[in-house]
PDB file of C-alpha atoms in Angstrom:
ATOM      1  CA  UNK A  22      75.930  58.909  13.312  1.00  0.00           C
ATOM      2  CA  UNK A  23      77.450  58.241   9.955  1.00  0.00           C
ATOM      3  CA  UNK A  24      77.080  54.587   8.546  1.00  0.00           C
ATOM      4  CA  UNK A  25      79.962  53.477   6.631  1.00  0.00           C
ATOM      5  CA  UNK A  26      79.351  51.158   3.585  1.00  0.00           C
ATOM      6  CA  UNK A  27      82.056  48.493   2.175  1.00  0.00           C
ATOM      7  CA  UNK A  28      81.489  47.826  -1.637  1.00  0.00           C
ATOM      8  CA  UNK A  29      81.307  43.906  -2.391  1.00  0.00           C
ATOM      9  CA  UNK A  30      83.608  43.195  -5.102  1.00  0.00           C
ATOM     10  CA  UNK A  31      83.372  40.740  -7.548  1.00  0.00           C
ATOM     11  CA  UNK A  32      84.369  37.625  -5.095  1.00  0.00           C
ATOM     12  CA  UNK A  33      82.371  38.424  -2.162  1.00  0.00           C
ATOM     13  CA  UNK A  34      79.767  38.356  -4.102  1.00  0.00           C
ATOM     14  CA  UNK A  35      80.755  35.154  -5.759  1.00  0.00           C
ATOM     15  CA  UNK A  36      81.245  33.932  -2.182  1.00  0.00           C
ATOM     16  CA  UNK A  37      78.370  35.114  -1.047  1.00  0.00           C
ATOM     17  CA  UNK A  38      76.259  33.318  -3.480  1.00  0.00           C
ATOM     18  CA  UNK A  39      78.116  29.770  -3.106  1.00  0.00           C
ATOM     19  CA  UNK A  40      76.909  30.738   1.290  1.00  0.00           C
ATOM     20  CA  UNK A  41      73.615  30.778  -0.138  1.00  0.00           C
ATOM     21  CA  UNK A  42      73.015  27.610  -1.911  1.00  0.00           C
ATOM     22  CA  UNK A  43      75.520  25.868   0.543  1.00  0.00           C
ATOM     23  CA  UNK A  44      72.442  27.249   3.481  1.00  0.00           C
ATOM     24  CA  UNK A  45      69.971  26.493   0.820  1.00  0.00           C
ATOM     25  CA  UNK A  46      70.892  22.483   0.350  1.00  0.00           C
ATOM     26  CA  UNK A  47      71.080  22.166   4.077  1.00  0.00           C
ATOM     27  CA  UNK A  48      67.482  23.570   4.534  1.00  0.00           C
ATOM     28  CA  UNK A  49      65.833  21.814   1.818  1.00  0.00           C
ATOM     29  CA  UNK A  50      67.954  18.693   1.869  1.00  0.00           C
ATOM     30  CA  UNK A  51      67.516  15.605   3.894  1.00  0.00           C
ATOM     31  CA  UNK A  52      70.332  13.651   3.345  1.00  0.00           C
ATOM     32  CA  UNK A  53      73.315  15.665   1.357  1.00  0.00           C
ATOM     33  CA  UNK A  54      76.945  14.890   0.909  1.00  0.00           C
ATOM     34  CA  UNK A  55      79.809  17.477  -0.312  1.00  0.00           C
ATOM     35  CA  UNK A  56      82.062  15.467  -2.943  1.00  0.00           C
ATOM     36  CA  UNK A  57      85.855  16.555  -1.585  1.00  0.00           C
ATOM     37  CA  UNK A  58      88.225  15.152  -3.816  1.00  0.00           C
ATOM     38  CA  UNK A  59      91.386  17.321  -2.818  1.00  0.00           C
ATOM     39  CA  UNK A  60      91.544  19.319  -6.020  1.00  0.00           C
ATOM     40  CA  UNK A  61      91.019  23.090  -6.243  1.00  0.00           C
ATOM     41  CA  UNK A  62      87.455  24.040  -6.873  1.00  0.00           C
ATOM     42  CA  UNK A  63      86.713  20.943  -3.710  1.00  0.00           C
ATOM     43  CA  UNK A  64      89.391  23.191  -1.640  1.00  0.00           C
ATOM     44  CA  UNK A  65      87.133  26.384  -2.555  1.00  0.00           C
ATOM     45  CA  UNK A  66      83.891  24.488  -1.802  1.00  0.00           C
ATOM     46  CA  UNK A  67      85.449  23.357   1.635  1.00  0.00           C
ATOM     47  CA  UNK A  68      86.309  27.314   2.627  1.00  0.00           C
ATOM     48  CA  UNK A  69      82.882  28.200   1.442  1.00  0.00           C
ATOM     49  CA  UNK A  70      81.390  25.785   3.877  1.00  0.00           C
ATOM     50  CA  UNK A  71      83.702  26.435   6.754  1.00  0.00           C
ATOM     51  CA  UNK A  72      82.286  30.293   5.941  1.00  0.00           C
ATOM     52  CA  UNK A  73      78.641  29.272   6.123  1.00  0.00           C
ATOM     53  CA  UNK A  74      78.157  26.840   8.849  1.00  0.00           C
ATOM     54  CA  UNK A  75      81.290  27.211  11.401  1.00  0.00           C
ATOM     55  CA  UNK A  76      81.612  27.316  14.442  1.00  0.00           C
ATOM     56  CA  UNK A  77      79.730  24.606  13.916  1.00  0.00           C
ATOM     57  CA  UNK A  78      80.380  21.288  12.223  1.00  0.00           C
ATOM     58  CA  UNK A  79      79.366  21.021   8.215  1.00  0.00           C
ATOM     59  CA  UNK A  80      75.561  19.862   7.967  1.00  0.00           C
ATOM     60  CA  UNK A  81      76.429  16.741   5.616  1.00  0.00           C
ATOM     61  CA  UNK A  82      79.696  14.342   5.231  1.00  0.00           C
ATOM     62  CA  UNK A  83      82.538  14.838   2.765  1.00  0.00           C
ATOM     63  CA  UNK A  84      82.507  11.989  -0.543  1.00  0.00           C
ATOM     64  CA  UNK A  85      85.371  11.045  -2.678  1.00  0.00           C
ATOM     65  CA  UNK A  86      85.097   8.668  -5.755  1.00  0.00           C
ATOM     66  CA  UNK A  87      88.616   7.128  -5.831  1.00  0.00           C
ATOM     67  CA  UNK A  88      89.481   6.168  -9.127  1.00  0.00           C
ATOM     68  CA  UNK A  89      92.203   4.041  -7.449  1.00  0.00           C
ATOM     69  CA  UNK A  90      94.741   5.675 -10.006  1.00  0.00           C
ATOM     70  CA  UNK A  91      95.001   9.559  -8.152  1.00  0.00           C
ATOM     71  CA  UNK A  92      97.946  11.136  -8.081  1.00  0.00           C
ATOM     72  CA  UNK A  93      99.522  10.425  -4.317  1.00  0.00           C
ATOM     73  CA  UNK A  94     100.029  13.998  -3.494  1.00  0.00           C
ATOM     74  CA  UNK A  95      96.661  14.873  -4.051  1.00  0.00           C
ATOM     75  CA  UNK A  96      95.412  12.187  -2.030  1.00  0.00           C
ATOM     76  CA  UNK A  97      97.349  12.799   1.150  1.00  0.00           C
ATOM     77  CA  UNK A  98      96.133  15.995   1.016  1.00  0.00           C
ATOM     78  CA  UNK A  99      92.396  15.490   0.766  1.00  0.00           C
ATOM     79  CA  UNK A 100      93.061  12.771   4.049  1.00  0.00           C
ATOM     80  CA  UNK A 101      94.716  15.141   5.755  1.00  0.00           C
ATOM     81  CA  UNK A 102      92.912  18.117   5.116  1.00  0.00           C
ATOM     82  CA  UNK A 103      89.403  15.951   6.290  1.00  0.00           C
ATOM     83  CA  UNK A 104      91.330  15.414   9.624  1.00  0.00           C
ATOM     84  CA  UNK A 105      92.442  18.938  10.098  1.00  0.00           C
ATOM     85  CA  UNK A 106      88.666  19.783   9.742  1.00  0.00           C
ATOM     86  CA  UNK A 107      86.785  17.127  12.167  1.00  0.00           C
ATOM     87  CA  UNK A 108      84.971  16.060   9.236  1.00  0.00           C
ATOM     88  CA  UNK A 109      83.782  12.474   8.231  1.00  0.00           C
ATOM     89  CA  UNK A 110      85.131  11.993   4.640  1.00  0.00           C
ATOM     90  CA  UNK A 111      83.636   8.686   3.096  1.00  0.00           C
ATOM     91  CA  UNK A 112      85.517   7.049   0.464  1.00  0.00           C
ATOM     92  CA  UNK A 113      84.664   4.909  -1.940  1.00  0.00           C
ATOM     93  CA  UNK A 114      86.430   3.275  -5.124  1.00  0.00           C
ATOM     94  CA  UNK A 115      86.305   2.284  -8.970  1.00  0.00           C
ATOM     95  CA  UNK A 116      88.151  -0.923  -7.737  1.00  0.00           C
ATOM     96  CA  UNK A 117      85.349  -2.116  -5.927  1.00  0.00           C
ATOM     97  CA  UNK A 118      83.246  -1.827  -8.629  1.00  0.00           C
ATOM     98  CA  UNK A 119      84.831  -3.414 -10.804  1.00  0.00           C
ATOM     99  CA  UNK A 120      84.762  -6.104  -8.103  1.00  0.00           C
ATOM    100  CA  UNK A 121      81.384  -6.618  -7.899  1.00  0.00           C
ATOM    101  CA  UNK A 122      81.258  -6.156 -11.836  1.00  0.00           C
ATOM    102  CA  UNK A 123      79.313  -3.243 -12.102  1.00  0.00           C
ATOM    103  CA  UNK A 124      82.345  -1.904 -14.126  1.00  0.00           C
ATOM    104  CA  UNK A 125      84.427  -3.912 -16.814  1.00  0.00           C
ATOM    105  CA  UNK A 126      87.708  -2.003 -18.419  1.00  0.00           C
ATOM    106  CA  UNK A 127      88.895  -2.701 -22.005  1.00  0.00           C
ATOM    107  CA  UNK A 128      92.755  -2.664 -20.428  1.00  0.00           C
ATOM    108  CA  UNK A 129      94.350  -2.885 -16.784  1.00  0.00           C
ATOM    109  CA  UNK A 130      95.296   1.293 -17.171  1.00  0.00           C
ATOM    110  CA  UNK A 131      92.252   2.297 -19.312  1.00  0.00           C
ATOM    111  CA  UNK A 132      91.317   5.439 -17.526  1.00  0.00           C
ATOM    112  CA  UNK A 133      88.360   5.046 -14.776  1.00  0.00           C
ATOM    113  CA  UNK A 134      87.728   8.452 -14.760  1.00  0.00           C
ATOM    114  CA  UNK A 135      84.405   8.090 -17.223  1.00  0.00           C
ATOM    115  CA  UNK A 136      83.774   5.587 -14.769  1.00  0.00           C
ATOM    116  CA  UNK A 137      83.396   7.534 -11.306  1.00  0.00           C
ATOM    117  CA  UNK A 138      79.760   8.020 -12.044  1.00  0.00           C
ATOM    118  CA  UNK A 139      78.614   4.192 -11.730  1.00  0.00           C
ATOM    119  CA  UNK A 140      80.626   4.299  -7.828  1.00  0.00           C
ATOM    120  CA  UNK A 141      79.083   7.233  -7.274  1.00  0.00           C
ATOM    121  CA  UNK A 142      75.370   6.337  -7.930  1.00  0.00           C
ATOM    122  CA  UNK A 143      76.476   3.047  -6.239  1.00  0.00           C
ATOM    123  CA  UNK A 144      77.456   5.133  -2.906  1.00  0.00           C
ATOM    124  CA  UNK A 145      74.078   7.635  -3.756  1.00  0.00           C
ATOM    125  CA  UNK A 146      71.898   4.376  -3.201  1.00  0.00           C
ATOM    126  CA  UNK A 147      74.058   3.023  -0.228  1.00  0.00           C
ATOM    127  CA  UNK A 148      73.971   6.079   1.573  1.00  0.00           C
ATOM    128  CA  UNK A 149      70.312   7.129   0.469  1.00  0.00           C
ATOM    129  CA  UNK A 150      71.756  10.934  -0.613  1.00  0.00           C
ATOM    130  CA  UNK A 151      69.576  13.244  -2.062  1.00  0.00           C
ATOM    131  CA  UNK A 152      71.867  15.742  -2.823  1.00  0.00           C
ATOM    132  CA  UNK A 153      74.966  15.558  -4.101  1.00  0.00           C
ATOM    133  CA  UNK A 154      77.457  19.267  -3.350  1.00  0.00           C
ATOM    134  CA  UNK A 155      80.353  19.230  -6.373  1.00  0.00           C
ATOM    135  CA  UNK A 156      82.758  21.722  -7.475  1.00  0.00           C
ATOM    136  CA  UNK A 157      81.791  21.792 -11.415  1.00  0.00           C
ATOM    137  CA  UNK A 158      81.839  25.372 -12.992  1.00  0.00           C
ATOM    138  CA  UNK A 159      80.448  26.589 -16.281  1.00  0.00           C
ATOM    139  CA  UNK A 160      83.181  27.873 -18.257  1.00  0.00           C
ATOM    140  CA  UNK A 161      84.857  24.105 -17.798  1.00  0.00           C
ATOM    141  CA  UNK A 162      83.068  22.694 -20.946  1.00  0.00           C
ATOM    142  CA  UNK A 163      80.075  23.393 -23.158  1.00  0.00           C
ATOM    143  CA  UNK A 164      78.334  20.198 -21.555  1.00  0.00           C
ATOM    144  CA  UNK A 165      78.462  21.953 -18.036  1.00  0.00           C
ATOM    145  CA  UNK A 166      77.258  24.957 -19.303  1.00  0.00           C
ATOM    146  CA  UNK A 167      74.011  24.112 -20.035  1.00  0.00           C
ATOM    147  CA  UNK A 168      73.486  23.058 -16.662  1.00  0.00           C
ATOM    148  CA  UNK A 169      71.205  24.195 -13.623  1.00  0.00           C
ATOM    149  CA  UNK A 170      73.048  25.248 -10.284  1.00  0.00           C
ATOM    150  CA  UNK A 171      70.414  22.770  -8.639  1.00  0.00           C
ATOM    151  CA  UNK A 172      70.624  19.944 -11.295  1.00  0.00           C
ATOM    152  CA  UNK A 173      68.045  17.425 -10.777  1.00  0.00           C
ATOM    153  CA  UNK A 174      68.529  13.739 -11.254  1.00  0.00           C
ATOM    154  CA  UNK A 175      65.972  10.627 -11.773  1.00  0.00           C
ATOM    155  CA  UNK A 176      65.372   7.674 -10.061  1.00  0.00           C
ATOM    156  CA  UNK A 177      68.339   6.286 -12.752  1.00  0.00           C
ATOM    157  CA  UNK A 178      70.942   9.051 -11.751  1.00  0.00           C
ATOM    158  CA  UNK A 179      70.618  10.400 -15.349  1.00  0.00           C
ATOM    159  CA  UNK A 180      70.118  14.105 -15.859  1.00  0.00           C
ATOM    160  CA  UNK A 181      68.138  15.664 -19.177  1.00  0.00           C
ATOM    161  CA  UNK A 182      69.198  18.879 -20.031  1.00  0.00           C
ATOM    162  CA  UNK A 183      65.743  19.681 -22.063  1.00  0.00           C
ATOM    163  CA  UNK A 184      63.776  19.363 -18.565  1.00  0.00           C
ATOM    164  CA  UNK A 185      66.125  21.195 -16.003  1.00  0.00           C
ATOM    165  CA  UNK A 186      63.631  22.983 -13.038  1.00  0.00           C
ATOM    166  CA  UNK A 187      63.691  27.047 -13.670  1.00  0.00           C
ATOM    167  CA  UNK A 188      65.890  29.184 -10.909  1.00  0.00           C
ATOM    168  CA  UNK A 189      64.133  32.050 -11.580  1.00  0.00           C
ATOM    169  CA  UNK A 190      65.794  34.920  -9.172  1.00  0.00           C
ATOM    170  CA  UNK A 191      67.902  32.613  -7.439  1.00  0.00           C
ATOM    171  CA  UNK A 192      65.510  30.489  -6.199  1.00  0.00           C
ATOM    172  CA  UNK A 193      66.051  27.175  -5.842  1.00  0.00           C
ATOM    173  CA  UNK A 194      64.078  23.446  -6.046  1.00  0.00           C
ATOM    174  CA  UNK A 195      65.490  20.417  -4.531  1.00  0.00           C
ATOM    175  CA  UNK A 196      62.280  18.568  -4.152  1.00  0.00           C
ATOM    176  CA  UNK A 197      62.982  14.869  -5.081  1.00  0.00           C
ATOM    177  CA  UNK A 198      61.301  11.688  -4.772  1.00  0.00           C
ATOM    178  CA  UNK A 199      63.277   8.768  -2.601  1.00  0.00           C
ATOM    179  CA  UNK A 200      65.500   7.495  -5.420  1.00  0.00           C
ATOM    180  CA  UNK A 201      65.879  10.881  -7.012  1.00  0.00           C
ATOM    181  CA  UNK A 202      68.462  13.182  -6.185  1.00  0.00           C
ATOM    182  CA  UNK A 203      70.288  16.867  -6.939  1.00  0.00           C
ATOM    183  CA  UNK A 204      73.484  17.787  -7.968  1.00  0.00           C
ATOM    184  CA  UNK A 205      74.480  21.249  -6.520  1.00  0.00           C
ATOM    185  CA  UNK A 206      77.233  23.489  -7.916  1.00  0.00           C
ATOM    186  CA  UNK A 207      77.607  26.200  -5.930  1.00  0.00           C
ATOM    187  CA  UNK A 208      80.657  27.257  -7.603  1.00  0.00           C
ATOM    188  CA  UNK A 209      78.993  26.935 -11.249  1.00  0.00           C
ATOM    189  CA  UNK A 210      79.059  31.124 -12.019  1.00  0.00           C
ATOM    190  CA  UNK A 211      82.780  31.175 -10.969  1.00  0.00           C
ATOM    191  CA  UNK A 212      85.933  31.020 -13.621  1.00  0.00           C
ATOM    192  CA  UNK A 213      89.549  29.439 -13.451  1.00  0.00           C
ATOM    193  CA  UNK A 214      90.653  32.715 -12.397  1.00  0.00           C
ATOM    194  CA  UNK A 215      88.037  33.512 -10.095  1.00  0.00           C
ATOM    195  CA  UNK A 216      88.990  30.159  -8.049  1.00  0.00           C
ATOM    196  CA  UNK A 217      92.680  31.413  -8.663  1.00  0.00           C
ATOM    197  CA  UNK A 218      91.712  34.428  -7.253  1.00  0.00           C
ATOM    198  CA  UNK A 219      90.073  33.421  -4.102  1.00  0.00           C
ATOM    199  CA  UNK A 220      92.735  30.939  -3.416  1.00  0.00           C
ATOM    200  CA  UNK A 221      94.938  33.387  -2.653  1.00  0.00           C
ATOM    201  CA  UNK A 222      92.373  35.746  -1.298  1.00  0.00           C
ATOM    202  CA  UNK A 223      91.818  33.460   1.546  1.00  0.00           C
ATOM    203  CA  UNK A 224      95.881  31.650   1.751  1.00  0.00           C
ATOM    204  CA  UNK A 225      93.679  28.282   1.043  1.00  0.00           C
ATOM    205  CA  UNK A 226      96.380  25.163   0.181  1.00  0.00           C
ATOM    206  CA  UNK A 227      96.461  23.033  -2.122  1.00  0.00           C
ATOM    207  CA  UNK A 228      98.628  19.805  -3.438  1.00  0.00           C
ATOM    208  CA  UNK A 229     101.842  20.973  -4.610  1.00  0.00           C
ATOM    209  CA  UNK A 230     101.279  19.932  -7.931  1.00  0.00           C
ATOM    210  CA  UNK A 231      99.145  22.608  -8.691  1.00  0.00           C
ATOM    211  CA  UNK A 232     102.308  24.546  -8.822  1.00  0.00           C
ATOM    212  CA  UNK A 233     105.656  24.041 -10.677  1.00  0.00           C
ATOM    213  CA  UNK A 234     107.758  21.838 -10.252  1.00  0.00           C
ATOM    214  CA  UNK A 235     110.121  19.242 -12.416  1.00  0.00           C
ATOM    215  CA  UNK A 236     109.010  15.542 -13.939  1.00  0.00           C
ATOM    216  CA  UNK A 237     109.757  13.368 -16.497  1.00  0.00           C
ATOM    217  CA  UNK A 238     107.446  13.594 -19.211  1.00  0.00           C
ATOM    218  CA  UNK A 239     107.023  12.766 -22.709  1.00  0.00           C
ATOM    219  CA  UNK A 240     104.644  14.614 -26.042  1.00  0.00           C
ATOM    220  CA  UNK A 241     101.843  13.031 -27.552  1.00  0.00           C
ATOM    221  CA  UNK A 242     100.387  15.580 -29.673  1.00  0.00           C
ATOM    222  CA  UNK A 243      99.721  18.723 -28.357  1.00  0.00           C
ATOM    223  CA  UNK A 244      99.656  16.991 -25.095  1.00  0.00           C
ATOM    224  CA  UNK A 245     102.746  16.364 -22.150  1.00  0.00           C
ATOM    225  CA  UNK A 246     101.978  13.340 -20.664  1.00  0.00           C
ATOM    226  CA  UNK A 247     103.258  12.211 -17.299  1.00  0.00           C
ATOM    227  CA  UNK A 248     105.693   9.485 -16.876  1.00  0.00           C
ATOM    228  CA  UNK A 249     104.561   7.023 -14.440  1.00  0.00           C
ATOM    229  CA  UNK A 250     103.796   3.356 -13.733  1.00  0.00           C
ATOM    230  CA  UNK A 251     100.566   3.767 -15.182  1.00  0.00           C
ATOM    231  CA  UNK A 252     101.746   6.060 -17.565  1.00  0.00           C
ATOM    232  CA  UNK A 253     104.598   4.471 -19.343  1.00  0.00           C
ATOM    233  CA  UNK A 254     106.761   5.849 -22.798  1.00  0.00           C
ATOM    234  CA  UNK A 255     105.999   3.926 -25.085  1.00  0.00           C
ATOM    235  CA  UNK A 256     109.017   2.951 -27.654  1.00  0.00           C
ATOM    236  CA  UNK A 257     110.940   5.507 -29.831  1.00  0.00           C
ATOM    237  CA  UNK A 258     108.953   8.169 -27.215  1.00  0.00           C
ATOM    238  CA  UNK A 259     111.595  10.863 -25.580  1.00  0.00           C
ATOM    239  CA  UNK A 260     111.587  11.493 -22.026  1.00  0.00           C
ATOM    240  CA  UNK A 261     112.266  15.334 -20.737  1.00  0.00           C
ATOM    241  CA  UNK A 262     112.467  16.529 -17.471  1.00  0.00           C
ATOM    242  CA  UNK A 263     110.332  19.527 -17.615  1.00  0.00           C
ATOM    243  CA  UNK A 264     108.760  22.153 -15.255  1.00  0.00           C
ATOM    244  CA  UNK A 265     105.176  21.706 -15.092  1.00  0.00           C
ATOM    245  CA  UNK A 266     102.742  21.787 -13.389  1.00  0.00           C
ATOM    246  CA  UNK A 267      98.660  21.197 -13.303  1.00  0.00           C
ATOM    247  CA  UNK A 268      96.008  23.242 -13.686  1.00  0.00           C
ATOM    248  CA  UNK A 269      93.278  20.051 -13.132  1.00  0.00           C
ATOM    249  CA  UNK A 270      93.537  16.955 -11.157  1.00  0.00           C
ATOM    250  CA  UNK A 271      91.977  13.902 -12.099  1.00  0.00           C
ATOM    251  CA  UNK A 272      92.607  10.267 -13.108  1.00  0.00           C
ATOM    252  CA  UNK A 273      96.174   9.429 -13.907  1.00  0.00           C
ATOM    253  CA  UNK A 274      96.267   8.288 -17.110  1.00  0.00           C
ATOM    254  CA  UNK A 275      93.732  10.942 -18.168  1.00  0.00           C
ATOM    255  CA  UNK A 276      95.408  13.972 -16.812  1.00  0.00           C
ATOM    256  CA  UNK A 277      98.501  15.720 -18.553  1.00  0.00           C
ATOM    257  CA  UNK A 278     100.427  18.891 -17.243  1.00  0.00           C
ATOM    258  CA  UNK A 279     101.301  22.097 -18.626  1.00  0.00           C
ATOM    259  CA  UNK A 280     104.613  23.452 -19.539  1.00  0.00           C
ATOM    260  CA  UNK A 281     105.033  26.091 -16.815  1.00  0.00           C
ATOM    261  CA  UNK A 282     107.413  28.011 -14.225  1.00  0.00           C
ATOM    262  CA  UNK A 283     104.890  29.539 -11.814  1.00  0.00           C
ATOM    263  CA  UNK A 284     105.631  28.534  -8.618  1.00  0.00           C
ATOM    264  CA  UNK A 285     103.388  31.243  -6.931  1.00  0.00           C
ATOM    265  CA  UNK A 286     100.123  32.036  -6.870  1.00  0.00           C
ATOM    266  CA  UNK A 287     100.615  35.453  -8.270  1.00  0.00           C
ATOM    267  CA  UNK A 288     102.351  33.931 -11.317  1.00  0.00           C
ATOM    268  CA  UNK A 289      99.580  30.749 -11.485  1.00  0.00           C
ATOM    269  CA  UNK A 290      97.144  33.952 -11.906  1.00  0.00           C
ATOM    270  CA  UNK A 291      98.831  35.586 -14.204  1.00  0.00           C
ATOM    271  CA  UNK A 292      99.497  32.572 -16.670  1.00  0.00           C
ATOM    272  CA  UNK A 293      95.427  31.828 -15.774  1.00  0.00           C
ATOM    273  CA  UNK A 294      94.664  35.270 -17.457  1.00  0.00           C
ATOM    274  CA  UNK A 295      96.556  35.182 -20.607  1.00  0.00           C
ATOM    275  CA  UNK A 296      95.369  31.514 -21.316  1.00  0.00           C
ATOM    276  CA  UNK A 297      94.112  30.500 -24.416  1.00  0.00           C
ATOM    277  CA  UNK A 298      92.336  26.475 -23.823  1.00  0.00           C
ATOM    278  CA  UNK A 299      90.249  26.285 -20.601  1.00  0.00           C
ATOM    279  CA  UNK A 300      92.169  23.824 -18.435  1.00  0.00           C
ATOM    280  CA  UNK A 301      90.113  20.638 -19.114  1.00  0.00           C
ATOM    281  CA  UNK A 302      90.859  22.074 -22.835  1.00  0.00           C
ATOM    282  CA  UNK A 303      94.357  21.812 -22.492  1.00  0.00           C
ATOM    283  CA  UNK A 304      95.003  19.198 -19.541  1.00  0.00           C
ATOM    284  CA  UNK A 305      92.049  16.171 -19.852  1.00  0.00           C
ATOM    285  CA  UNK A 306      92.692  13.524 -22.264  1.00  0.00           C
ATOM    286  CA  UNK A 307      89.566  12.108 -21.449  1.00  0.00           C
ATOM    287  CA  UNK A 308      87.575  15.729 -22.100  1.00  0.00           C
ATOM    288  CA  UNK A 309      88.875  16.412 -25.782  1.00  0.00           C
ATOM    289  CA  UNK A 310      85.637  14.328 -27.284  1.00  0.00           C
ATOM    290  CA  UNK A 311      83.059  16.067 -28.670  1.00  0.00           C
ATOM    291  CA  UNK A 312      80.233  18.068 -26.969  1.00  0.00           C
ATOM    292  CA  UNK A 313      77.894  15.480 -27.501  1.00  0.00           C
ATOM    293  CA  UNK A 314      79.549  12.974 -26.449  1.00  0.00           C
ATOM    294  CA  UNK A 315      80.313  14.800 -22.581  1.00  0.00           C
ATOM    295  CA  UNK A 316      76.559  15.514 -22.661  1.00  0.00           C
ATOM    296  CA  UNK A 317      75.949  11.712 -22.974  1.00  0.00           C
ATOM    297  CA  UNK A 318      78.653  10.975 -20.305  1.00  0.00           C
ATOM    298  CA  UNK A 319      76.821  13.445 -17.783  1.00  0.00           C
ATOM    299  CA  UNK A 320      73.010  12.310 -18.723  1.00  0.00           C
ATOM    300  CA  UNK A 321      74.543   9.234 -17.398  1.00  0.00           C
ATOM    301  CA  UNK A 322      75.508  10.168 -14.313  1.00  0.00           C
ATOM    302  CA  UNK A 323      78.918  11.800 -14.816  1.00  0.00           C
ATOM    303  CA  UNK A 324      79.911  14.722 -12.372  1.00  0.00           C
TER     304      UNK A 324
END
């Protein structure tokens, strides 16, 4: 009998290894929630976990920190996409803490996206999660870089990235005192165009403003900047209708589009290959700080 062999290439093994810690969390985890927030690399994270654990259902809830100002589109999508899957999706929001005063904004449309981390160790203690499933990847920003697939976190939700656990041969810790908790990334060795990639691989959707489309916008720096309600011109500032679309989804008044036509996959991959800023780079207002200062944001609890 002759055994026929099927080379892996590069994204089954990519998907093979974000299986594997996805199996691994749900072993060694008591209490773990997958943060969905309807964006792409939560999309990818959601396939991953259909792959590892259907036909039955997903070992641990889905989270979303609501900033309160998402983009609409994205947000329909992430409740409808919970539905289609027969999973519990919890939700919880900036706006009630800055209710209960646990968050205080300089301005009415200061971004809250800096301030997702106080809701979510909020909803870590309410729940009593020990492990916390996000889409984060490595070649986002230097701050992610330096961390651990399973990132441990103390009893204060803050991370140190001189004392991260060794994963020596892919072998993970998640052993955590009540209080203390993980952050997982089982995406973290994947690229823009490796989520790109498997998107279309696997015909996953997404919001449509991932991909082109037209809407008034105006130019701050280097920067287009939605025009919205949030996100007002300011005076002497030019509005253009433009095609654009976004290549990360976050916080309104944080989160600024590219000038682009691809209205395809194909042509969303090829743009993704010839790019010169990584997409936080070129589309976070909130993200061009310094290195230090992201560090400081994620030792405090940040995603």
């Amino acid at each position: 009998m002759i055994l026929q062999t099927r080379t892996l290439t590069h994204l089954d093994t990519l998907e093979a290894e974000g299986m594997h810690i996805l199996r691994e969390v749900a072993g060694q985890c008591r209490n773990p929630v997958l943060l969905f927030s309807g964006g792409k690399d939560s999309v990818c994270l959601l396939a991953l976990a259909e792959k590892a654990f259907r036909p039955g259902p997903f070992p641990f809830p889905l989270l979303h920190i609501d900033t309160g100002h998402n983009f609409p589109e994205v947000i329909a999508f992430r409740d409808r996409r919970a539905q289609e899957l027969g999973e519990r999706l919890i939700v919880r929001t900036v706006e009630d803490s800055i209710r209960r005063g646990s968050v205080v904004l300089r301005t009415p449309t200061q971004s809250r996206n800096p301030f997702q981390s106080v809701t979510l160790l909020e909803a870590i203690r309410e729940f009593g999660f020990d492990a916390c499933i996000g889409g984060a990847r490595r070649d986002e920003e230097k701050a992610r870089a330096k961390e651990r697939i399973f990132s441990f976190r103390d009893e204060f939700g803050q991370w140190d990235p001189k004392h991260q656990r060794p994963e020596l041969w892919d072998i993970y810790n998640a052993r955590c005192f009540p209080g203390e908790n993980i952050r997982v990334f089982p995406i973290s060795n994947w690229t823009e165009l490796d989520v790109w990639q498997y998107i279309q691989r696997e015909a996953l959707e997404l919001p449509s403003i991932y991909y082109a489309h037209t809407r008034p916008v105006v130019r701050r720096g280097s920067a287009l900047v939605p025009v919205t309600d949030l996100t007002p011109a300011r005076d002497g500032e030019l509005v253009e209708e433009l095609s654009v679309r976004f290549r990360t989804v976050g916080d309104i008044p944080c989160t600024a589009p590219v000038a682009s036509k691809a209205a395809s996959i194909v042509d969303i991959i090829r743009e993704t290959a010839t790019a010169e800023l990584t997409e936080r780079g070129a589309t976070r207002l909130d993200d061009q700080v310094s290195e230090a200062a992201m560090e400081q944001r994620k030792k405090e609890g940040y995603f």
